[in-house]
């Protein structure tokens, strides 16, 4: 009899506790809590800028890095180029899966912007790039710089002389580089009559 009364009290107490918990967790429909016209705010970092680097498959690929919050073309270009130099000032903030491409120790000797043309004069260390990556480096620099508002063409120099051919392969470069130079160029040489180029991102 005592055991039966104890079980009844325990079950009544448990049921009461369960009802109280359910009432506590059921939401109340107060009008001030519901606002169907609530404004959504999207936050993005204005200081991130497009830069082209090597990805894990050795393609020149587009990514974003933190850059100076400046409208000046020369300051922006200088900041982005420094973000491409191996062991440079921005090497610690490069996104995972990407690699820097300009040889370590390369410096910008001079940079000029006139008539939508950006001219960058590099130190001779830029010539220390391996043959495998020399053309990819030119592509990455070109595409990074023409992404800056107001830049239509890029002229690259080394120690004051126009960078008109690649250091290892000897391939000639146009004086003015722009999107027509291409990126990640692959050629279909199955025919001697036609050569098709592809851009791979």
PDB file of C-alpha atoms in Angstrom:
ATOM      1  CA  UNK A   1       0.000   0.000   0.000  1.00  0.00           C
ATOM      2  CA  UNK A   2       2.800   2.411   0.891  1.00  0.00           C
ATOM      3  CA  UNK A   3       4.627   1.426  -2.258  1.00  0.00           C
ATOM      4  CA  UNK A   4       1.520   2.111  -4.381  1.00  0.00           C
ATOM      5  CA  UNK A   5       1.068   5.600  -2.850  1.00  0.00           C
ATOM      6  CA  UNK A   6       4.748   6.431  -3.443  1.00  0.00           C
ATOM      7  CA  UNK A   7       4.501   5.427  -7.091  1.00  0.00           C
ATOM      8  CA  UNK A   8       1.333   7.510  -7.514  1.00  0.00           C
ATOM      9  CA  UNK A   9       3.021  10.604  -5.992  1.00  0.00           C
ATOM     10  CA  UNK A  10       6.127  10.135  -8.165  1.00  0.00           C
ATOM     11  CA  UNK A  11       4.036   9.744 -11.341  1.00  0.00           C
ATOM     12  CA  UNK A  12       1.881  12.817 -10.505  1.00  0.00           C
ATOM     13  CA  UNK A  13       5.031  14.883  -9.776  1.00  0.00           C
ATOM     14  CA  UNK A  14       6.680  13.697 -13.018  1.00  0.00           C
ATOM     15  CA  UNK A  15       3.558  14.464 -15.071  1.00  0.00           C
ATOM     16  CA  UNK A  16       3.302  17.924 -13.494  1.00  0.00           C
ATOM     17  CA  UNK A  17       6.963  18.612 -14.241  1.00  0.00           C
ATOM     18  CA  UNK A  18       6.502  17.460 -17.845  1.00  0.00           C
ATOM     19  CA  UNK A  19       3.490  19.770 -18.338  1.00  0.00           C
ATOM     20  CA  UNK A  20       5.412  22.720 -16.865  1.00  0.00           C
ATOM     21  CA  UNK A  21       8.371  22.046 -19.179  1.00  0.00           C
ATOM     22  CA  UNK A  22       6.083  21.863 -22.217  1.00  0.00           C
ATOM     23  CA  UNK A  23       4.413  25.148 -21.290  1.00  0.00           C
ATOM     24  CA  UNK A  24       7.825  26.762 -20.804  1.00  0.00           C
ATOM     25  CA  UNK A  25       9.136  25.726 -24.237  1.00  0.00           C
ATOM     26  CA  UNK A  26       5.987  26.497 -26.263  1.00  0.00           C
ATOM     27  CA  UNK A  27       6.570  29.914 -27.910  1.00  0.00           C
ATOM     28  CA  UNK A  28       4.151  32.710 -27.198  1.00  0.00           C
ATOM     29  CA  UNK A  29       2.778  34.636 -30.152  1.00  0.00           C
ATOM     30  CA  UNK A  30       3.407  38.142 -28.967  1.00  0.00           C
ATOM     31  CA  UNK A  31       3.008  40.669 -31.782  1.00  0.00           C
ATOM     32  CA  UNK A  32       6.142  42.594 -30.822  1.00  0.00           C
ATOM     33  CA  UNK A  33       8.304  39.482 -31.322  1.00  0.00           C
ATOM     34  CA  UNK A  34       7.188  38.917 -34.927  1.00  0.00           C
ATOM     35  CA  UNK A  35       8.261  41.408 -37.546  1.00  0.00           C
ATOM     36  CA  UNK A  36       7.641  40.180 -41.100  1.00  0.00           C
ATOM     37  CA  UNK A  37       9.231  43.339 -42.524  1.00  0.00           C
ATOM     38  CA  UNK A  38      12.523  42.891 -40.685  1.00  0.00           C
ATOM     39  CA  UNK A  39      15.383  44.203 -42.807  1.00  0.00           C
ATOM     40  CA  UNK A  40      18.141  41.763 -43.660  1.00  0.00           C
ATOM     41  CA  UNK A  41      21.664  43.143 -43.507  1.00  0.00           C
ATOM     42  CA  UNK A  42      24.442  41.588 -45.525  1.00  0.00           C
ATOM     43  CA  UNK A  43      27.975  42.237 -44.413  1.00  0.00           C
ATOM     44  CA  UNK A  44      30.909  41.987 -46.768  1.00  0.00           C
ATOM     45  CA  UNK A  45      34.465  43.168 -46.616  1.00  0.00           C
ATOM     46  CA  UNK A  46      35.034  46.147 -48.908  1.00  0.00           C
ATOM     47  CA  UNK A  47      38.772  45.766 -48.434  1.00  0.00           C
ATOM     48  CA  UNK A  48      38.960  42.469 -50.338  1.00  0.00           C
ATOM     49  CA  UNK A  49      40.202  42.706 -53.903  1.00  0.00           C
ATOM     50  CA  UNK A  50      40.561  40.289 -56.821  1.00  0.00           C
ATOM     51  CA  UNK A  51      44.023  38.838 -57.277  1.00  0.00           C
ATOM     52  CA  UNK A  52      45.278  36.050 -59.542  1.00  0.00           C
ATOM     53  CA  UNK A  53      47.528  33.382 -58.008  1.00  0.00           C
ATOM     54  CA  UNK A  54      48.475  29.771 -58.678  1.00  0.00           C
ATOM     55  CA  UNK A  55      45.946  27.229 -57.470  1.00  0.00           C
ATOM     56  CA  UNK A  56      46.649  23.655 -56.384  1.00  0.00           C
ATOM     57  CA  UNK A  57      46.405  22.453 -60.017  1.00  0.00           C
ATOM     58  CA  UNK A  58      48.992  25.009 -61.211  1.00  0.00           C
ATOM     59  CA  UNK A  59      46.380  27.117 -62.972  1.00  0.00           C
ATOM     60  CA  UNK A  60      46.310  30.871 -62.623  1.00  0.00           C
ATOM     61  CA  UNK A  61      43.095  31.373 -60.699  1.00  0.00           C
ATOM     62  CA  UNK A  62      41.103  34.235 -59.268  1.00  0.00           C
ATOM     63  CA  UNK A  63      40.759  34.726 -55.518  1.00  0.00           C
ATOM     64  CA  UNK A  64      40.300  37.559 -53.026  1.00  0.00           C
ATOM     65  CA  UNK A  65      42.741  39.044 -50.559  1.00  0.00           C
ATOM     66  CA  UNK A  66      42.593  41.894 -48.094  1.00  0.00           C
ATOM     67  CA  UNK A  67      43.889  45.007 -49.803  1.00  0.00           C
ATOM     68  CA  UNK A  68      44.310  48.663 -48.998  1.00  0.00           C
ATOM     69  CA  UNK A  69      41.085  50.652 -48.818  1.00  0.00           C
ATOM     70  CA  UNK A  70      42.343  53.142 -51.359  1.00  0.00           C
ATOM     71  CA  UNK A  71      41.055  54.536 -54.635  1.00  0.00           C
ATOM     72  CA  UNK A  72      44.497  55.531 -55.886  1.00  0.00           C
ATOM     73  CA  UNK A  73      45.467  53.206 -58.763  1.00  0.00           C
ATOM     74  CA  UNK A  74      49.208  53.247 -57.984  1.00  0.00           C
ATOM     75  CA  UNK A  75      48.707  52.457 -54.275  1.00  0.00           C
ATOM     76  CA  UNK A  76      46.230  49.680 -55.093  1.00  0.00           C
ATOM     77  CA  UNK A  77      48.529  48.166 -57.747  1.00  0.00           C
ATOM     78  CA  UNK A  78      51.548  48.317 -55.434  1.00  0.00           C
ATOM     79  CA  UNK A  79      49.584  46.626 -52.661  1.00  0.00           C
ATOM     80  CA  UNK A  80      48.344  43.837 -54.960  1.00  0.00           C
ATOM     81  CA  UNK A  81      51.756  43.182 -56.502  1.00  0.00           C
ATOM     82  CA  UNK A  82      53.258  42.934 -53.020  1.00  0.00           C
ATOM     83  CA  UNK A  83      50.528  40.357 -52.374  1.00  0.00           C
ATOM     84  CA  UNK A  84      51.914  38.194 -55.188  1.00  0.00           C
ATOM     85  CA  UNK A  85      55.570  38.115 -54.115  1.00  0.00           C
ATOM     86  CA  UNK A  86      56.787  34.922 -52.427  1.00  0.00           C
ATOM     87  CA  UNK A  87      57.715  35.694 -48.801  1.00  0.00           C
ATOM     88  CA  UNK A  88      56.239  39.174 -49.312  1.00  0.00           C
ATOM     89  CA  UNK A  89      54.234  41.304 -46.932  1.00  0.00           C
ATOM     90  CA  UNK A  90      50.944  39.481 -47.595  1.00  0.00           C
ATOM     91  CA  UNK A  91      52.146  35.875 -47.716  1.00  0.00           C
ATOM     92  CA  UNK A  92      50.432  35.103 -44.399  1.00  0.00           C
ATOM     93  CA  UNK A  93      46.942  36.081 -45.638  1.00  0.00           C
ATOM     94  CA  UNK A  94      46.841  34.101 -48.884  1.00  0.00           C
ATOM     95  CA  UNK A  95      43.767  31.813 -48.997  1.00  0.00           C
ATOM     96  CA  UNK A  96      44.298  28.054 -48.619  1.00  0.00           C
ATOM     97  CA  UNK A  97      44.914  26.258 -51.889  1.00  0.00           C
ATOM     98  CA  UNK A  98      46.684  29.212 -53.520  1.00  0.00           C
ATOM     99  CA  UNK A  99      50.385  29.956 -54.010  1.00  0.00           C
ATOM    100  CA  UNK A 100      52.285  33.160 -54.677  1.00  0.00           C
ATOM    101  CA  UNK A 101      54.073  33.388 -58.001  1.00  0.00           C
ATOM    102  CA  UNK A 102      56.500  36.345 -58.181  1.00  0.00           C
ATOM    103  CA  UNK A 103      60.006  35.285 -57.041  1.00  0.00           C
ATOM    104  CA  UNK A 104      61.127  36.184 -53.525  1.00  0.00           C
ATOM    105  CA  UNK A 105      63.156  39.365 -53.274  1.00  0.00           C
ATOM    106  CA  UNK A 106      61.465  41.044 -56.263  1.00  0.00           C
ATOM    107  CA  UNK A 107      60.832  44.730 -55.709  1.00  0.00           C
ATOM    108  CA  UNK A 108      58.865  47.404 -57.519  1.00  0.00           C
ATOM    109  CA  UNK A 109      61.433  49.962 -58.671  1.00  0.00           C
ATOM    110  CA  UNK A 110      58.882  52.350 -60.167  1.00  0.00           C
ATOM    111  CA  UNK A 111      55.193  52.422 -61.018  1.00  0.00           C
ATOM    112  CA  UNK A 112      53.387  54.890 -63.250  1.00  0.00           C
ATOM    113  CA  UNK A 113      49.762  55.348 -64.313  1.00  0.00           C
ATOM    114  CA  UNK A 114      48.811  57.442 -67.318  1.00  0.00           C
ATOM    115  CA  UNK A 115      46.008  57.277 -69.920  1.00  0.00           C
ATOM    116  CA  UNK A 116      44.599  54.064 -68.397  1.00  0.00           C
ATOM    117  CA  UNK A 117      47.992  52.359 -68.836  1.00  0.00           C
ATOM    118  CA  UNK A 118      49.802  51.065 -65.768  1.00  0.00           C
ATOM    119  CA  UNK A 119      53.578  50.697 -66.134  1.00  0.00           C
ATOM    120  CA  UNK A 120      55.416  48.643 -63.515  1.00  0.00           C
ATOM    121  CA  UNK A 121      59.219  48.454 -63.369  1.00  0.00           C
ATOM    122  CA  UNK A 122      60.464  45.398 -61.436  1.00  0.00           C
ATOM    123  CA  UNK A 123      63.890  44.608 -60.036  1.00  0.00           C
ATOM    124  CA  UNK A 124      65.959  41.901 -61.791  1.00  0.00           C
ATOM    125  CA  UNK A 125      64.898  39.251 -59.210  1.00  0.00           C
ATOM    126  CA  UNK A 126      61.676  38.774 -61.183  1.00  0.00           C
ATOM    127  CA  UNK A 127      63.775  36.996 -63.851  1.00  0.00           C
ATOM    128  CA  UNK A 128      64.562  34.199 -61.355  1.00  0.00           C
ATOM    129  CA  UNK A 129      61.187  32.592 -62.103  1.00  0.00           C
ATOM    130  CA  UNK A 130      61.384  28.985 -63.340  1.00  0.00           C
ATOM    131  CA  UNK A 131      60.563  28.281 -66.971  1.00  0.00           C
ATOM    132  CA  UNK A 132      57.485  26.314 -65.918  1.00  0.00           C
ATOM    133  CA  UNK A 133      55.904  29.364 -64.318  1.00  0.00           C
ATOM    134  CA  UNK A 134      57.283  32.330 -66.301  1.00  0.00           C
ATOM    135  CA  UNK A 135      54.244  32.723 -68.561  1.00  0.00           C
ATOM    136  CA  UNK A 136      51.811  32.042 -65.719  1.00  0.00           C
ATOM    137  CA  UNK A 137      53.485  34.842 -63.745  1.00  0.00           C
ATOM    138  CA  UNK A 138      52.902  37.315 -66.599  1.00  0.00           C
ATOM    139  CA  UNK A 139      49.273  36.180 -66.852  1.00  0.00           C
ATOM    140  CA  UNK A 140      48.726  36.532 -63.094  1.00  0.00           C
ATOM    141  CA  UNK A 141      50.268  40.022 -62.942  1.00  0.00           C
ATOM    142  CA  UNK A 142      48.371  41.209 -66.019  1.00  0.00           C
ATOM    143  CA  UNK A 143      44.965  39.917 -64.946  1.00  0.00           C
ATOM    144  CA  UNK A 144      45.407  41.193 -61.390  1.00  0.00           C
ATOM    145  CA  UNK A 145      46.300  44.707 -62.547  1.00  0.00           C
ATOM    146  CA  UNK A 146      43.636  45.057 -65.264  1.00  0.00           C
ATOM    147  CA  UNK A 147      41.028  44.241 -62.611  1.00  0.00           C
ATOM    148  CA  UNK A 148      41.783  47.597 -60.983  1.00  0.00           C
ATOM    149  CA  UNK A 149      39.222  50.216 -62.009  1.00  0.00           C
ATOM    150  CA  UNK A 150      40.649  52.480 -64.681  1.00  0.00           C
ATOM    151  CA  UNK A 151      43.437  50.146 -65.849  1.00  0.00           C
ATOM    152  CA  UNK A 152      43.020  48.935 -69.439  1.00  0.00           C
ATOM    153  CA  UNK A 153      46.573  47.943 -70.308  1.00  0.00           C
ATOM    154  CA  UNK A 154      49.749  46.998 -68.458  1.00  0.00           C
ATOM    155  CA  UNK A 155      53.387  47.558 -69.428  1.00  0.00           C
ATOM    156  CA  UNK A 156      55.970  45.479 -67.573  1.00  0.00           C
ATOM    157  CA  UNK A 157      59.601  46.517 -67.278  1.00  0.00           C
ATOM    158  CA  UNK A 158      62.680  45.006 -65.647  1.00  0.00           C
ATOM    159  CA  UNK A 159      65.391  47.386 -64.450  1.00  0.00           C
ATOM    160  CA  UNK A 160      63.999  50.139 -66.702  1.00  0.00           C
ATOM    161  CA  UNK A 161      63.782  48.047 -69.902  1.00  0.00           C
ATOM    162  CA  UNK A 162      60.504  46.798 -71.367  1.00  0.00           C
ATOM    163  CA  UNK A 163      59.955  43.140 -70.474  1.00  0.00           C
ATOM    164  CA  UNK A 164      59.532  42.032 -74.094  1.00  0.00           C
ATOM    165  CA  UNK A 165      60.436  38.338 -73.852  1.00  0.00           C
ATOM    166  CA  UNK A 166      60.287  35.579 -71.280  1.00  0.00           C
ATOM    167  CA  UNK A 167      63.690  34.919 -69.652  1.00  0.00           C
ATOM    168  CA  UNK A 168      63.899  31.144 -70.245  1.00  0.00           C
ATOM    169  CA  UNK A 169      61.736  30.239 -73.238  1.00  0.00           C
ATOM    170  CA  UNK A 170      62.489  33.499 -75.057  1.00  0.00           C
ATOM    171  CA  UNK A 171      58.818  33.834 -76.021  1.00  0.00           C
ATOM    172  CA  UNK A 172      58.091  37.380 -77.156  1.00  0.00           C
ATOM    173  CA  UNK A 173      55.651  39.471 -75.128  1.00  0.00           C
ATOM    174  CA  UNK A 174      53.546  42.331 -76.448  1.00  0.00           C
ATOM    175  CA  UNK A 175      54.488  45.760 -75.101  1.00  0.00           C
ATOM    176  CA  UNK A 176      50.925  46.358 -73.907  1.00  0.00           C
ATOM    177  CA  UNK A 177      49.376  43.496 -71.971  1.00  0.00           C
ATOM    178  CA  UNK A 178      45.611  43.204 -71.516  1.00  0.00           C
ATOM    179  CA  UNK A 179      42.928  40.491 -71.448  1.00  0.00           C
ATOM    180  CA  UNK A 180      43.730  39.527 -75.028  1.00  0.00           C
ATOM    181  CA  UNK A 181      47.014  38.042 -73.757  1.00  0.00           C
ATOM    182  CA  UNK A 182      44.950  35.224 -72.301  1.00  0.00           C
ATOM    183  CA  UNK A 183      45.226  33.088 -69.229  1.00  0.00           C
ATOM    184  CA  UNK A 184      45.874  29.353 -68.733  1.00  0.00           C
ATOM    185  CA  UNK A 185      46.337  28.936 -72.460  1.00  0.00           C
ATOM    186  CA  UNK A 186      46.054  25.373 -73.754  1.00  0.00           C
ATOM    187  CA  UNK A 187      46.570  24.577 -77.412  1.00  0.00           C
ATOM    188  CA  UNK A 188      44.998  21.774 -79.431  1.00  0.00           C
ATOM    189  CA  UNK A 189      47.776  20.655 -81.765  1.00  0.00           C
ATOM    190  CA  UNK A 190      45.905  17.729 -83.314  1.00  0.00           C
ATOM    191  CA  UNK A 191      45.804  19.630 -86.594  1.00  0.00           C
ATOM    192  CA  UNK A 192      48.528  21.619 -88.341  1.00  0.00           C
ATOM    193  CA  UNK A 193      45.948  23.850 -90.022  1.00  0.00           C
ATOM    194  CA  UNK A 194      44.121  25.166 -86.975  1.00  0.00           C
ATOM    195  CA  UNK A 195      45.298  25.946 -83.481  1.00  0.00           C
ATOM    196  CA  UNK A 196      42.541  26.594 -80.972  1.00  0.00           C
ATOM    197  CA  UNK A 197      43.268  28.322 -77.674  1.00  0.00           C
ATOM    198  CA  UNK A 198      41.219  27.863 -74.555  1.00  0.00           C
ATOM    199  CA  UNK A 199      40.954  29.810 -71.348  1.00  0.00           C
ATOM    200  CA  UNK A 200      40.525  27.603 -68.285  1.00  0.00           C
ATOM    201  CA  UNK A 201      39.397  28.956 -64.903  1.00  0.00           C
TER     202      UNK A 201
END
